[in-house]
Amino acid sequence: MNIVLITCAVVLTVTFVFLALEAMDTLRQIKKTALEVEKLALNANERLLDVQPAFKVVNSVTNTVVSGWGKLIEMVVSIFKK
C-alpha cells in the first residue's frame, strides 16, 4: 500500500512541476506578445498622425462635392415643384 501512495505522490509532484513550467512559459510568451502589441500600437499612432493632413484634405473635398450635389438636387427639385 505504501508503494501505491509513494507512486501517486511522485506522479502528482512531477505533474505539478510540469504544469508550473508550462505556466511560466505561457506567461513569458504573453508578456512578450503584450510588449509587441504595445510597440505596434505606438507605431500605428505615429503613422496615423502622419496621415492626418491627408484625411483633412479628403474630408474637405468630400464636403465640397456633397454640398455641390446638394445644391444641384435642390435646384432640380425646385424646378419640378413649379
PDB file of N, CA and C in Angstrom, residues 1-6:
ATOM      1  N   MET A   1       0.812  -1.193   0.000  1.00  0.00           N
ATOM      2  CA  MET A   1       0.000   0.000   0.000  1.00  0.00           C
ATOM      3  C   MET A   1       0.858   1.261   0.000  1.00  0.00           C
ATOM      4  N   ASN A   2       1.992   1.197   0.693  1.00  0.00           N
ATOM      5  CA  ASN A   2       2.889   2.344   0.728  1.00  0.00           C
ATOM      6  C   ASN A   2       3.455   2.642  -0.656  1.00  0.00           C
ATOM      7  N   ILE A   3       3.706   1.596  -1.432  1.00  0.00           N
ATOM      8  CA  ILE A   3       4.258   1.787  -2.780  1.00  0.00           C
ATOM      9  C   ILE A   3       3.261   2.545  -3.652  1.00  0.00           C
ATOM     10  N   VAL A   4       1.987   2.242  -3.536  1.00  0.00           N
ATOM     11  CA  VAL A   4       0.953   2.931  -4.318  1.00  0.00           C
ATOM     12  C   VAL A   4       0.892   4.402  -3.917  1.00  0.00           C
ATOM     13  N   LEU A   5       0.918   4.693  -2.641  1.00  0.00           N
ATOM     14  CA  LEU A   5       0.873   6.082  -2.178  1.00  0.00           C
ATOM     15  C   LEU A   5       2.113   6.852  -2.618  1.00  0.00           C
ATOM     16  N   ILE A   6       3.259   6.234  -2.521  1.00  0.00           N
ATOM     17  CA  ILE A   6       4.505   6.893  -2.951  1.00  0.00           C
ATOM     18  C   ILE A   6       4.475   7.138  -4.458  1.00  0.00           C
TER      19      ILE A   6
END
